[in-house]
mmCIF file of C-alpha atoms in Angstrom:
data_model
loop_
_atom_site.group_PDB
_atom_site.id
_atom_site.type_symbol
_atom_site.label_atom_id
_atom_site.label_comp_id
_atom_site.label_asym_id
_atom_site.label_seq_id
_atom_site.Cartn_x
_atom_site.Cartn_y
_atom_site.Cartn_z
ATOM 1 C CA MET A 1 -28.860 -6.623 -18.495
ATOM 2 C CA LYS A 2 -28.236 -3.232 -16.947
ATOM 3 C CA VAL A 3 -25.172 -2.851 -14.677
ATOM 4 C CA CYS A 4 -24.335 0.141 -12.501
ATOM 5 C CA VAL A 5 -20.709 0.470 -11.478
ATOM 6 C CA ILE A 6 -20.005 2.770 -8.520
ATOM 7 C CA GLY A 7 -16.580 4.397 -8.892
ATOM 8 C CA ALA A 8 -14.401 5.174 -11.894
ATOM 9 C CA GLY A 9 -11.069 4.175 -10.433
ATOM 10 C CA ALA A 10 -8.767 1.356 -11.492
ATOM 11 C CA ALA A 11 -11.225 -1.451 -10.627
ATOM 12 C CA GLY A 12 -14.335 0.399 -11.667
ATOM 13 C CA MET A 13 -13.073 1.376 -15.133
ATOM 14 C CA LEU A 14 -11.753 -2.095 -15.878
ATOM 15 C CA VAL A 15 -14.913 -3.904 -14.949
ATOM 16 C CA ALA A 16 -17.119 -1.287 -16.750
ATOM 17 C CA GLY A 17 -15.004 -1.444 -19.877
ATOM 18 C CA MET A 18 -14.967 -5.260 -19.991
ATOM 19 C CA LEU A 19 -18.742 -5.332 -19.547
ATOM 20 C CA GLY A 20 -19.337 -2.647 -22.090
ATOM 21 C CA HIS A 21 -17.252 -4.423 -24.686
ATOM 22 C CA SER A 22 -19.282 -7.591 -23.951
ATOM 23 C CA GLY A 23 -22.410 -5.630 -25.099
ATOM 24 C CA ILE A 24 -23.843 -5.071 -21.661
ATOM 25 C CA ASP A 25 -25.541 -1.770 -20.778
ATOM 26 C CA VAL A 26 -23.233 -0.098 -18.213
ATOM 27 C CA THR A 27 -23.660 3.129 -16.249
ATOM 28 C CA VAL A 28 -20.655 4.338 -14.210
ATOM 29 C CA LEU A 29 -21.206 6.711 -11.257
ATOM 30 C CA GLU A 30 -18.211 8.912 -10.430
ATOM 31 C CA LYS A 31 -18.260 11.477 -7.650
ATOM 32 C CA ASN A 32 -15.396 13.490 -9.158
ATOM 33 C CA SER A 33 -15.436 15.565 -12.326
ATOM 34 C CA LYS A 34 -13.076 13.154 -13.992
ATOM 35 C CA VAL A 35 -12.044 9.487 -13.821
ATOM 36 C CA GLY A 36 -9.044 7.913 -12.160
ATOM 37 C CA ARG A 37 -8.262 10.552 -9.578
ATOM 38 C CA LYS A 38 -6.341 8.158 -7.289
ATOM 39 C CA LEU A 39 -4.502 6.620 -10.203
ATOM 40 C CA TYR A 40 -2.912 10.020 -10.882
ATOM 41 C CA ILE A 41 -0.881 9.805 -7.681
ATOM 42 C CA THR A 42 -0.010 6.094 -7.584
ATOM 43 C CA GLY A 43 3.645 5.198 -7.908
ATOM 44 C CA LYS A 44 4.511 8.881 -7.234
ATOM 45 C CA GLY A 45 2.646 9.873 -10.382
ATOM 46 C CA ARG A 46 4.182 7.128 -12.495
ATOM 47 C CA CYS A 47 1.536 4.463 -11.810
ATOM 48 C CA ASN A 48 3.024 1.131 -10.726
ATOM 49 C CA LEU A 49 0.527 -0.997 -12.727
ATOM 50 C CA THR A 50 1.471 -4.399 -11.410
ATOM 51 C CA ASN A 51 4.379 -6.630 -10.519
ATOM 52 C CA LEU A 52 5.584 -8.906 -13.261
ATOM 53 C CA CYS A 53 5.595 -12.144 -11.206
ATOM 54 C CA ASP A 54 3.516 -15.266 -11.020
ATOM 55 C CA ALA A 55 0.194 -15.402 -9.242
ATOM 56 C CA ALA A 56 1.696 -17.173 -6.235
ATOM 57 C CA GLN A 57 3.995 -14.191 -5.562
ATOM 58 C CA VAL A 58 1.107 -11.740 -5.653
ATOM 59 C CA ILE A 59 -0.687 -13.886 -3.061
ATOM 60 C CA ASP A 60 2.512 -14.177 -0.985
ATOM 61 C CA ASN A 61 2.682 -10.381 -0.917
ATOM 62 C CA THR A 62 -0.897 -9.980 0.120
ATOM 63 C CA VAL A 63 -1.328 -9.257 3.839
ATOM 64 C CA GLY A 64 -5.111 -9.268 4.143
ATOM 65 C CA ASN A 65 -6.964 -12.488 3.148
ATOM 66 C CA PRO A 66 -4.579 -13.759 0.509
ATOM 67 C CA ARG A 67 -6.447 -17.083 0.046
ATOM 68 C CA PHE A 68 -9.558 -15.220 -1.063
ATOM 69 C CA LEU A 69 -7.662 -13.929 -4.102
ATOM 70 C CA TYR A 70 -6.443 -17.294 -5.385
ATOM 71 C CA SER A 71 -9.136 -17.677 -8.020
ATOM 72 C CA ALA A 72 -9.147 -14.009 -9.198
ATOM 73 C CA ILE A 73 -5.363 -13.675 -9.415
ATOM 74 C CA ASN A 74 -4.941 -16.932 -11.307
ATOM 75 C CA ALA A 75 -7.665 -16.046 -13.733
ATOM 76 C CA PHE A 76 -6.277 -12.543 -14.435
ATOM 77 C CA THR A 77 -2.554 -12.584 -13.802
ATOM 78 C CA PRO A 78 0.074 -9.799 -13.826
ATOM 79 C CA GLN A 79 0.978 -10.953 -17.366
ATOM 80 C CA ASP A 80 -2.665 -10.505 -18.370
ATOM 81 C CA THR A 81 -2.560 -6.973 -16.927
ATOM 82 C CA VAL A 82 0.556 -6.036 -18.938
ATOM 83 C CA GLU A 83 -0.949 -7.547 -22.126
ATOM 84 C CA PHE A 84 -4.249 -5.723 -21.491
ATOM 85 C CA PHE A 85 -2.588 -2.322 -21.229
ATOM 86 C CA ASN A 86 -0.289 -3.054 -24.147
ATOM 87 C CA SER A 87 -3.437 -3.792 -26.165
ATOM 88 C CA LEU A 88 -4.742 -0.340 -25.253
ATOM 89 C CA GLY A 89 -1.572 1.264 -26.570
ATOM 90 C CA VAL A 90 0.193 1.704 -23.237
ATOM 91 C CA GLU A 91 3.790 0.522 -23.617
ATOM 92 C CA THR A 92 5.256 -0.732 -20.367
ATOM 93 C CA LYS A 93 8.644 -1.343 -18.735
ATOM 94 C CA VAL A 94 9.833 -3.494 -15.829
ATOM 95 C CA GLU A 95 11.972 -2.038 -13.111
ATOM 96 C CA ARG A 96 13.699 -3.240 -9.958
ATOM 97 C CA GLY A 97 11.711 -5.837 -8.064
ATOM 98 C CA GLY A 98 9.499 -6.606 -10.988
ATOM 99 C CA ARG A 99 7.579 -3.307 -10.774
ATOM 100 C CA VAL A 100 5.781 -2.511 -13.996
ATOM 101 C CA PHE A 101 5.340 1.146 -15.129
ATOM 102 C CA PRO A 102 4.110 2.795 -18.306
ATOM 103 C CA LEU A 103 7.116 3.467 -20.539
ATOM 104 C CA SER A 104 6.277 7.140 -20.436
ATOM 105 C CA ASP A 105 6.384 7.240 -16.586
ATOM 106 C CA LYS A 106 3.058 9.070 -16.766
ATOM 107 C CA SER A 107 0.000 7.821 -14.845
ATOM 108 C CA SER A 108 -2.066 10.024 -17.171
ATOM 109 C CA ASP A 109 -1.327 7.577 -20.037
ATOM 110 C CA VAL A 110 -2.902 4.756 -18.028
ATOM 111 C CA ILE A 111 -5.923 6.820 -17.153
ATOM 112 C CA ASP A 112 -6.432 8.056 -20.684
ATOM 113 C CA ALA A 113 -6.273 4.477 -21.937
ATOM 114 C CA LEU A 114 -8.866 3.288 -19.445
ATOM 115 C CA ARG A 115 -11.078 6.322 -20.191
ATOM 116 C CA ARG A 116 -10.990 5.505 -23.913
ATOM 117 C CA TYR A 117 -11.694 1.831 -23.135
ATOM 118 C CA ILE A 118 -14.904 2.552 -21.238
ATOM 119 C CA TYR A 119 -16.180 5.039 -23.791
ATOM 120 C CA ASP A 120 -15.281 2.706 -26.669
ATOM 121 C CA GLY A 121 -17.377 0.143 -24.799
ATOM 122 C CA LYS A 122 -20.270 2.581 -24.929
ATOM 123 C CA CYS A 123 -20.446 2.910 -21.110
ATOM 124 C CA LYS A 124 -22.364 5.888 -19.818
ATOM 125 C CA VAL A 125 -20.395 7.858 -17.223
ATOM 126 C CA ILE A 126 -22.172 10.264 -14.892
ATOM 127 C CA TYR A 127 -19.736 12.627 -13.211
ATOM 128 C CA ASP A 128 -20.066 14.698 -10.002
ATOM 129 C CA THR A 129 -22.576 12.137 -8.670
ATOM 130 C CA THR A 130 -22.448 10.478 -5.253
ATOM 131 C CA ALA A 131 -24.122 7.131 -4.715
ATOM 132 C CA ILE A 132 -25.970 7.123 -1.393
ATOM 133 C CA SER A 133 -27.616 3.744 -1.067
ATOM 134 C CA LEU A 134 -28.451 0.517 -2.803
ATOM 135 C CA ILE A 135 -32.065 -0.206 -3.793
ATOM 136 C CA VAL A 136 -32.846 -3.761 -2.717
ATOM 137 C CA GLU A 137 -36.056 -5.757 -3.028
ATOM 138 C CA ASP A 138 -36.517 -9.374 -1.976
ATOM 139 C CA ASN A 139 -32.761 -9.694 -1.290
ATOM 140 C CA ALA A 140 -31.930 -8.613 -4.805
ATOM 141 C CA VAL A 141 -30.373 -5.385 -5.941
ATOM 142 C CA LYS A 142 -32.544 -3.180 -8.144
ATOM 143 C CA GLY A 143 -30.473 -0.048 -8.512
ATOM 144 C CA VAL A 144 -28.695 2.848 -6.832
ATOM 145 C CA ALA A 145 -30.043 5.934 -5.177
ATOM 146 C CA CYS A 146 -27.831 9.064 -5.562
ATOM 147 C CA ARG A 147 -27.820 12.576 -4.310
ATOM 148 C CA ASP A 148 -30.104 15.085 -6.032
ATOM 149 C CA ASN A 149 -32.811 12.397 -6.237
ATOM 150 C CA LEU A 150 -31.143 10.604 -9.102
ATOM 151 C CA VAL A 151 -32.006 6.882 -9.269
ATOM 152 C CA ILE A 152 -30.198 4.410 -11.515
ATOM 153 C CA ASP A 153 -32.138 1.240 -12.226
ATOM 154 C CA ALA A 154 -29.909 -1.807 -12.555
ATOM 155 C CA ASP A 155 -29.987 -5.606 -12.555
ATOM 156 C CA ALA A 156 -26.543 -5.661 -10.928
ATOM 157 C CA VAL A 157 -24.454 -3.171 -9.039
ATOM 158 C CA VAL A 158 -20.690 -3.218 -8.687
ATOM 159 C CA ILE A 159 -19.225 -1.374 -5.668
ATOM 160 C CA ALA A 160 -15.745 -0.239 -6.773
ATOM 161 C CA CYS A 161 -15.357 3.136 -5.069
ATOM 162 C CA GLY A 162 -12.207 2.359 -3.142
ATOM 163 C CA GLY A 163 -11.364 2.514 0.569
ATOM 164 C CA ALA A 164 -10.780 5.456 2.861
ATOM 165 C CA SER A 165 -7.271 6.492 2.016
ATOM 166 C CA TYR A 166 -6.605 9.767 0.164
ATOM 167 C CA PRO A 167 -10.205 11.033 0.575
ATOM 168 C CA ALA A 168 -9.471 14.026 -1.640
ATOM 169 C CA THR A 169 -9.453 11.585 -4.560
ATOM 170 C CA GLY A 170 -12.981 10.475 -3.738
ATOM 171 C CA SER A 171 -12.143 7.441 -1.564
ATOM 172 C CA THR A 172 -14.243 8.422 1.438
ATOM 173 C CA GLY A 173 -15.530 5.027 2.538
ATOM 174 C CA ASP A 174 -18.904 5.290 0.822
ATOM 175 C CA GLY A 175 -18.746 1.636 -0.304
ATOM 176 C CA TYR A 176 -18.464 0.426 3.298
ATOM 177 C CA SER A 177 -21.639 2.210 4.387
ATOM 178 C CA MET A 178 -23.628 1.021 1.360
ATOM 179 C CA ALA A 179 -22.558 -2.542 1.917
ATOM 180 C CA ARG A 180 -23.210 -2.384 5.645
ATOM 181 C CA ASN A 181 -26.664 -0.993 5.103
ATOM 182 C CA VAL A 182 -27.754 -4.093 3.130
ATOM 183 C CA GLY A 183 -26.399 -6.512 5.711
ATOM 184 C CA HIS A 184 -22.687 -6.976 4.948
ATOM 185 C CA ASN A 185 -20.178 -7.064 7.825
ATOM 186 C CA ILE A 186 -17.394 -4.498 7.511
ATOM 187 C CA ILE A 187 -14.040 -5.391 9.006
ATOM 188 C CA PRO A 188 -12.773 -2.280 10.867
ATOM 189 C CA ILE A 189 -10.578 -0.196 8.579
ATOM 190 C CA ARG A 190 -6.965 0.635 9.438
ATOM 191 C CA PRO A 191 -4.185 2.543 7.697
ATOM 192 C CA ALA A 192 -2.022 0.369 5.438
ATOM 193 C CA LEU A 193 1.266 1.288 3.738
ATOM 194 C CA VAL A 194 1.552 4.340 5.894
ATOM 195 C CA SER A 195 4.224 6.305 7.723
ATOM 196 C CA MET A 196 5.011 5.695 11.390
ATOM 197 C CA ILE A 197 4.903 8.437 13.929
ATOM 198 C CA CYS A 198 7.702 8.782 16.476
ATOM 199 C CA GLU A 199 9.589 11.525 18.299
ATOM 200 C CA LEU A 200 12.584 12.591 16.221
ATOM 201 C CA PRO A 201 14.822 15.635 16.197
ATOM 202 C CA ILE A 202 14.085 18.050 13.367
ATOM 203 C CA SER A 203 17.662 17.548 12.218
ATOM 204 C CA LEU A 204 16.858 14.084 10.830
ATOM 205 C CA ALA A 205 13.868 15.183 8.689
ATOM 206 C CA GLY A 206 14.551 14.486 5.040
ATOM 207 C CA LEU A 207 17.413 12.082 5.683
ATOM 208 C CA SER A 208 17.127 8.890 3.567
ATOM 209 C CA LEU A 209 18.898 5.615 4.211
ATOM 210 C CA LYS A 210 19.620 2.886 1.699
ATOM 211 C CA ASN A 211 20.537 -0.750 2.166
ATOM 212 C CA VAL A 212 19.471 -0.883 5.781
ATOM 213 C CA LEU A 213 17.689 -3.651 7.677
ATOM 214 C CA VAL A 214 14.722 -2.495 9.793
ATOM 215 C CA THR A 215 13.181 -4.855 12.333
ATOM 216 C CA ALA A 216 9.824 -4.172 14.045
ATOM 217 C CA PHE A 217 9.172 -5.238 17.624
ATOM 218 C CA ARG A 218 6.021 -5.500 19.738
ATOM 219 C CA ASN A 219 6.600 -5.757 23.455
ATOM 220 C CA ASN A 220 10.199 -6.670 22.674
ATOM 221 C CA LYS A 221 9.126 -9.555 20.466
ATOM 222 C CA GLU A 222 10.255 -9.444 16.810
ATOM 223 C CA ILE A 223 7.352 -9.123 14.353
ATOM 224 C CA ASP A 224 9.153 -8.795 11.000
ATOM 225 C CA SER A 225 12.169 -7.231 9.312
ATOM 226 C CA ARG A 226 12.772 -5.711 5.885
ATOM 227 C CA PHE A 227 15.842 -4.719 3.904
ATOM 228 C CA GLY A 228 15.870 -1.632 1.626
ATOM 229 C CA GLU A 229 15.287 2.089 1.788
ATOM 230 C CA MET A 230 13.686 4.309 4.404
ATOM 231 C CA LEU A 231 13.235 8.014 5.101
ATOM 232 C CA PHE A 232 13.060 10.257 8.168
ATOM 233 C CA THR A 233 10.190 12.756 8.070
ATOM 234 C CA HIS A 234 9.167 15.713 10.266
ATOM 235 C CA THR A 235 6.852 13.361 12.188
ATOM 236 C CA GLY A 236 8.639 10.002 12.122
ATOM 237 C CA VAL A 237 9.759 7.534 9.478
ATOM 238 C CA SER A 238 8.539 6.482 6.040
ATOM 239 C CA GLY A 239 9.898 4.996 2.843
ATOM 240 C CA PRO A 240 9.413 1.578 1.187
ATOM 241 C CA ILE A 241 10.408 -0.767 3.980
ATOM 242 C CA ILE A 242 8.574 1.333 6.630
ATOM 243 C CA LEU A 243 5.399 1.223 4.577
ATOM 244 C CA THR A 244 5.694 -2.523 4.243
ATOM 245 C CA LEU A 245 6.219 -2.968 8.005
ATOM 246 C CA SER A 246 3.240 -0.686 8.697
ATOM 247 C CA SER A 247 0.947 -3.170 6.935
ATOM 248 C CA ILE A 248 2.048 -5.842 9.364
ATOM 249 C CA ILE A 249 1.983 -3.614 12.441
ATOM 250 C CA ASN A 250 -1.497 -2.264 11.644
ATOM 251 C CA LYS A 251 -3.021 -5.597 12.683
ATOM 252 C CA TYR A 252 -2.340 -4.291 16.204
ATOM 253 C CA SER A 253 -3.864 -0.869 15.637
ATOM 254 C CA ASN A 254 -7.243 0.831 15.392
ATOM 255 C CA ARG A 255 -8.540 3.275 12.768
ATOM 256 C CA ASP A 256 -6.672 6.312 14.126
ATOM 257 C CA GLY A 257 -3.414 4.335 14.165
ATOM 258 C CA ARG A 258 -3.123 3.868 17.918
ATOM 259 C CA LEU A 259 -1.228 0.751 18.700
ATOM 260 C CA ASP A 260 -1.959 -2.043 21.173
ATOM 261 C CA GLY A 261 1.349 -2.630 22.893
ATOM 262 C CA ASP A 262 4.828 -1.104 22.974
ATOM 263 C CA PHE A 263 6.279 -0.865 19.499
ATOM 264 C CA ARG A 264 9.734 0.061 18.286
ATOM 265 C CA ILE A 265 11.888 -0.388 15.207
ATOM 266 C CA SER A 266 15.564 -1.234 15.189
ATOM 267 C CA ILE A 267 17.616 0.047 12.272
ATOM 268 C CA ASP A 268 20.765 -1.883 11.275
ATOM 269 C CA LEU A 269 22.826 0.693 9.380
ATOM 270 C CA LYS A 270 25.456 -1.966 8.387
ATOM 271 C CA PRO A 271 23.569 -5.210 7.817
ATOM 272 C CA ALA A 272 26.372 -6.634 5.548
ATOM 273 C CA LEU A 273 28.786 -6.546 8.505
ATOM 274 C CA SER A 274 28.629 -8.781 11.583
ATOM 275 C CA HIS A 275 29.102 -7.146 14.974
ATOM 276 C CA ASP A 276 32.717 -8.404 15.136
ATOM 277 C CA LYS A 277 33.550 -7.214 11.626
ATOM 278 C CA LEU A 278 32.044 -3.805 12.403
ATOM 279 C CA CYS A 279 34.179 -3.604 15.564
ATOM 280 C CA ALA A 280 37.247 -4.378 13.465
ATOM 281 C CA ARG A 281 36.275 -1.692 10.986
ATOM 282 C CA ILE A 282 35.866 0.906 13.821
ATOM 283 C CA ILE A 283 39.236 -0.148 15.280
ATOM 284 C CA ARG A 284 40.918 0.360 11.892
ATOM 285 C CA ASP A 285 39.369 3.810 11.531
ATOM 286 C CA ILE A 286 40.623 4.688 15.044
ATOM 287 C CA GLU A 287 44.100 3.509 14.179
ATOM 288 C CA GLU A 288 44.127 5.662 11.082
ATOM 289 C CA GLN A 289 42.492 8.767 12.596
ATOM 290 C CA GLY A 290 42.804 8.275 16.361
ATOM 291 C CA GLY A 291 43.698 11.836 17.065
ATOM 292 C CA LYS A 292 40.277 13.052 15.999
ATOM 293 C CA SER A 293 37.183 13.117 18.209
ATOM 294 C CA ILE A 294 34.968 10.092 17.802
ATOM 295 C CA LYS A 295 32.262 12.104 16.161
ATOM 296 C CA ASN A 296 34.659 13.118 13.387
ATOM 297 C CA ILE A 297 35.694 9.595 12.370
ATOM 298 C CA LEU A 298 32.147 8.303 11.945
ATOM 299 C CA PRO A 299 31.087 10.074 8.753
ATOM 300 C CA MET A 300 32.662 7.208 6.788
ATOM 301 C CA LEU A 301 30.227 4.862 8.469
ATOM 302 C CA MET A 302 26.966 6.869 8.501
ATOM 303 C CA PRO A 303 25.344 10.168 7.555
ATOM 304 C CA ARG A 304 26.533 13.076 9.734
ATOM 305 C CA ALA A 305 22.949 13.802 10.906
ATOM 306 C CA LEU A 306 22.768 10.400 12.595
ATOM 307 C CA ILE A 307 26.110 10.587 14.459
ATOM 308 C CA PRO A 308 24.927 12.434 17.597
ATOM 309 C CA HIS A 309 22.000 10.064 18.006
ATOM 310 C CA ILE A 310 24.039 6.939 17.549
ATOM 311 C CA LEU A 311 26.595 8.172 20.033
ATOM 312 C CA SER A 312 23.866 9.103 22.480
ATOM 313 C CA GLN A 313 22.387 5.577 22.252
ATOM 314 C CA ALA A 314 25.864 4.155 22.829
ATOM 315 C CA HIS A 315 26.365 6.523 25.819
ATOM 316 C CA ILE A 316 29.560 7.913 24.254
ATOM 317 C CA ASN A 317 30.665 11.510 24.592
ATOM 318 C CA PRO A 318 30.923 12.840 20.928
ATOM 319 C CA ASP A 319 33.933 14.927 21.835
ATOM 320 C CA LEU A 320 35.829 11.979 23.217
ATOM 321 C CA THR A 321 39.092 11.361 21.369
ATOM 322 C CA ALA A 322 38.685 8.280 19.234
ATOM 323 C CA LYS A 323 41.865 6.648 20.441
ATOM 324 C CA SER A 324 40.650 6.820 24.031
ATOM 325 C CA LEU A 325 37.674 4.604 23.197
ATOM 326 C CA ASN A 326 38.107 1.245 24.933
ATOM 327 C CA GLN A 327 36.906 -2.178 23.737
ATOM 328 C CA LEU A 328 33.656 -1.876 25.656
ATOM 329 C CA GLY A 329 33.012 1.524 24.008
ATOM 330 C CA ILE A 330 33.746 0.141 20.573
ATOM 331 C CA SER A 331 31.377 -2.734 21.148
ATOM 332 C CA ALA A 332 28.646 -0.381 22.401
ATOM 333 C CA LEU A 333 29.132 1.848 19.304
ATOM 334 C CA ALA A 334 28.868 -1.185 17.008
ATOM 335 C CA ASP A 335 25.696 -2.235 18.861
ATOM 336 C CA ALA A 336 24.141 1.207 18.267
ATOM 337 C CA ILE A 337 25.092 1.189 14.617
ATOM 338 C CA LYS A 338 23.516 -2.213 14.133
ATOM 339 C CA SER A 339 20.429 -1.533 16.238
ATOM 340 C CA PHE A 340 19.530 2.164 16.244
ATOM 341 C CA SER A 341 16.214 2.029 18.081
ATOM 342 C CA LEU A 342 13.155 4.258 17.733
ATOM 343 C CA LYS A 343 9.935 4.028 19.742
ATOM 344 C CA ILE A 344 6.837 4.121 17.490
ATOM 345 C CA SER A 345 3.933 5.982 19.102
ATOM 346 C CA ARG A 346 1.346 5.241 16.364
ATOM 347 C CA LEU A 347 0.799 4.807 12.708
ATOM 348 C CA ASP A 348 -0.216 7.790 10.603
ATOM 349 C CA ASP A 349 -3.929 8.394 9.937
ATOM 350 C CA VAL A 350 -5.939 6.092 7.724
ATOM 351 C CA ASP A 351 -6.477 8.875 5.176
ATOM 352 C CA LYS A 352 -2.721 9.087 4.703
ATOM 353 C CA GLY A 353 -2.305 5.404 3.857
ATOM 354 C CA ILE A 354 -1.637 4.322 0.325
ATOM 355 C CA VAL A 355 -4.342 1.767 0.710
ATOM 356 C CA THR A 356 -6.879 0.765 3.361
ATOM 357 C CA SER A 357 -6.777 -2.373 5.428
ATOM 358 C CA GLY A 358 -10.214 -3.748 6.307
ATOM 359 C CA GLY A 359 -13.482 -3.458 4.439
ATOM 360 C CA VAL A 360 -16.166 -5.791 3.193
ATOM 361 C CA ASP A 361 -15.808 -9.131 4.936
ATOM 362 C CA VAL A 362 -14.622 -11.601 2.286
ATOM 363 C CA ARG A 363 -16.341 -14.456 4.035
ATOM 364 C CA GLU A 364 -19.538 -12.974 2.660
ATOM 365 C CA VAL A 365 -18.188 -12.710 -0.902
ATOM 366 C CA ASN A 366 -17.853 -15.449 -3.517
ATOM 367 C CA PRO A 367 -14.119 -15.511 -4.463
ATOM 368 C CA LYS A 368 -14.796 -16.718 -8.006
ATOM 369 C CA ASP A 369 -16.735 -13.680 -9.208
ATOM 370 C CA CYS A 370 -16.624 -11.350 -6.143
ATOM 371 C CA SER A 371 -20.437 -11.491 -5.854
ATOM 372 C CA SER A 372 -22.259 -10.961 -2.554
ATOM 373 C CA LYS A 373 -23.448 -14.076 -0.781
ATOM 374 C CA ILE A 374 -26.143 -11.961 0.871
ATOM 375 C CA ILE A 375 -27.650 -9.802 -1.859
ATOM 376 C CA SER A 376 -28.287 -11.161 -5.330
ATOM 377 C CA GLY A 377 -26.849 -8.973 -8.093
ATOM 378 C CA LEU A 378 -24.318 -7.170 -5.818
ATOM 379 C CA TYR A 379 -20.607 -7.303 -6.598
ATOM 380 C CA PHE A 380 -17.382 -5.857 -5.151
ATOM 381 C CA ALA A 381 -14.082 -4.993 -6.808
ATOM 382 C CA GLY A 382 -10.874 -3.461 -5.516
ATOM 383 C CA GLU A 383 -10.016 -1.752 -2.255
ATOM 384 C CA VAL A 384 -13.529 -1.842 -0.805
ATOM 385 C CA LEU A 385 -12.860 -5.556 -0.070
ATOM 386 C CA ASP A 386 -10.904 -6.559 3.010
ATOM 387 C CA VAL A 387 -7.733 -7.342 1.020
ATOM 388 C CA ASP A 388 -4.519 -5.379 0.976
ATOM 389 C CA ALA A 389 -0.909 -6.048 -0.069
ATOM 390 C CA PHE A 390 2.604 -4.690 0.151
ATOM 391 C CA THR A 391 3.997 -2.037 -2.188
ATOM 392 C CA GLY A 392 5.302 -3.061 -5.612
ATOM 393 C CA GLY A 393 2.238 -3.016 -7.819
ATOM 394 C CA TYR A 394 0.397 -5.739 -5.919
ATOM 395 C CA ASN A 395 -2.558 -3.609 -4.784
ATOM 396 C CA LEU A 396 -3.381 -2.409 -8.307
ATOM 397 C CA GLN A 397 -3.109 -5.977 -9.520
ATOM 398 C CA ILE A 398 -5.710 -6.991 -6.889
ATOM 399 C CA ALA A 399 -7.957 -4.229 -8.176
ATOM 400 C CA PHE A 400 -7.622 -5.431 -11.776
ATOM 401 C CA SER A 401 -7.981 -9.088 -10.956
ATOM 402 C CA THR A 402 -11.094 -8.617 -8.794
ATOM 403 C CA ALA A 403 -12.597 -6.366 -11.416
ATOM 404 C CA ALA A 404 -11.950 -9.003 -14.107
ATOM 405 C CA ALA A 405 -13.548 -11.614 -11.918
ATOM 406 C CA VAL A 406 -16.647 -9.507 -11.577
ATOM 407 C CA ALA A 407 -16.761 -8.853 -15.339
ATOM 408 C CA ARG A 408 -16.487 -12.593 -16.125
ATOM 409 C CA GLY A 409 -19.201 -13.435 -13.656
ATOM 410 C CA LEU A 410 -21.596 -10.823 -14.941
ATOM 411 C CA ALA A 411 -20.885 -11.598 -18.610
ATOM 412 C CA GLN A 412 -21.715 -15.266 -17.906
ATOM 413 C CA LYS A 413 -24.875 -14.285 -16.004
ATOM 414 C CA ALA A 414 -25.990 -12.133 -18.987
ATOM 415 C CA VAL A 415 -25.565 -15.139 -21.314
ATOM 416 C CA ASP A 416 -27.452 -17.465 -18.937
#
């Protein structure tokens, strides 16, 4: 059996290596001059390999089509991922929230291990080559046509060339067009795990907040809320909890991030304090420093850069003497601290997302081995499928699990 794998990213290298070590003839097509370009930047260059949790938690943290992944995740679990990389010589460590990283904190160690794995499996890798279309006869795949008139004959083809995020790494949506051209439905792609765009004063850019509760609203109806860290940028807001919320909000957006409805987020700067307890805290601060202006007693409650904006939302003059603030003013201030509101105009562009939402319609894909239900010999692995998850290593686990599912299916087919 000859197999052609399109894409030498996380999913592509794993499936190619597994097949190669099973004795199958594998050719890998990579449009870049080296493998694993997107892996270099994952986890801020540290490569968050997976999340050391059970299969159910991976599925619970999957936003797009979690049920489709049940078979693949249970057959190749996060524990399997850790053991696999340990077997390749990559020592790992577990950090907050179950996130698994290489002990070295270097994504290059993960990439080097996968590169050695595919070459040890005698896989042939053709670099600087772009796959253009699938060669199909009688509803069965026969190979891949590439630029420069290169044709790769194959009994099976695995599309593992990623989504449309970070196109500089090679993820330019090629897999979608190849699948569509042979009859697959492509769910419209949207940005996932992406920053939100809103109007903000430049003074807030770079400010990070920890231990805050952010709630997202659509047309004044609560969608979801998340606790953790966030960041103000030059164009809006980002950071872990913002990225997570974006993957929920994006169901109401189109490819360029435009939103259907009125969206806003509410930031609770003091989620550990009830409104009444926060009022009591403000009153105590006023009693201790009442001679100061209200803006000068608030740095103990929040970063200085936020103070004018919180006071503006509460309709309080920043130069007002603290002791002159009445009970209504104190209550309004507490409200603003616990619900600092920002209008979201749109999500950032799809090419800025950490992953892509949308892709090959999983209703047309066999969940057991990720094979096409339409074209015999065609398989999909990783981000090209319409599956996406929250941050924390879950998306790479999906890539590895779907790749392993493909490898198992093809290895069994070779035996049969």
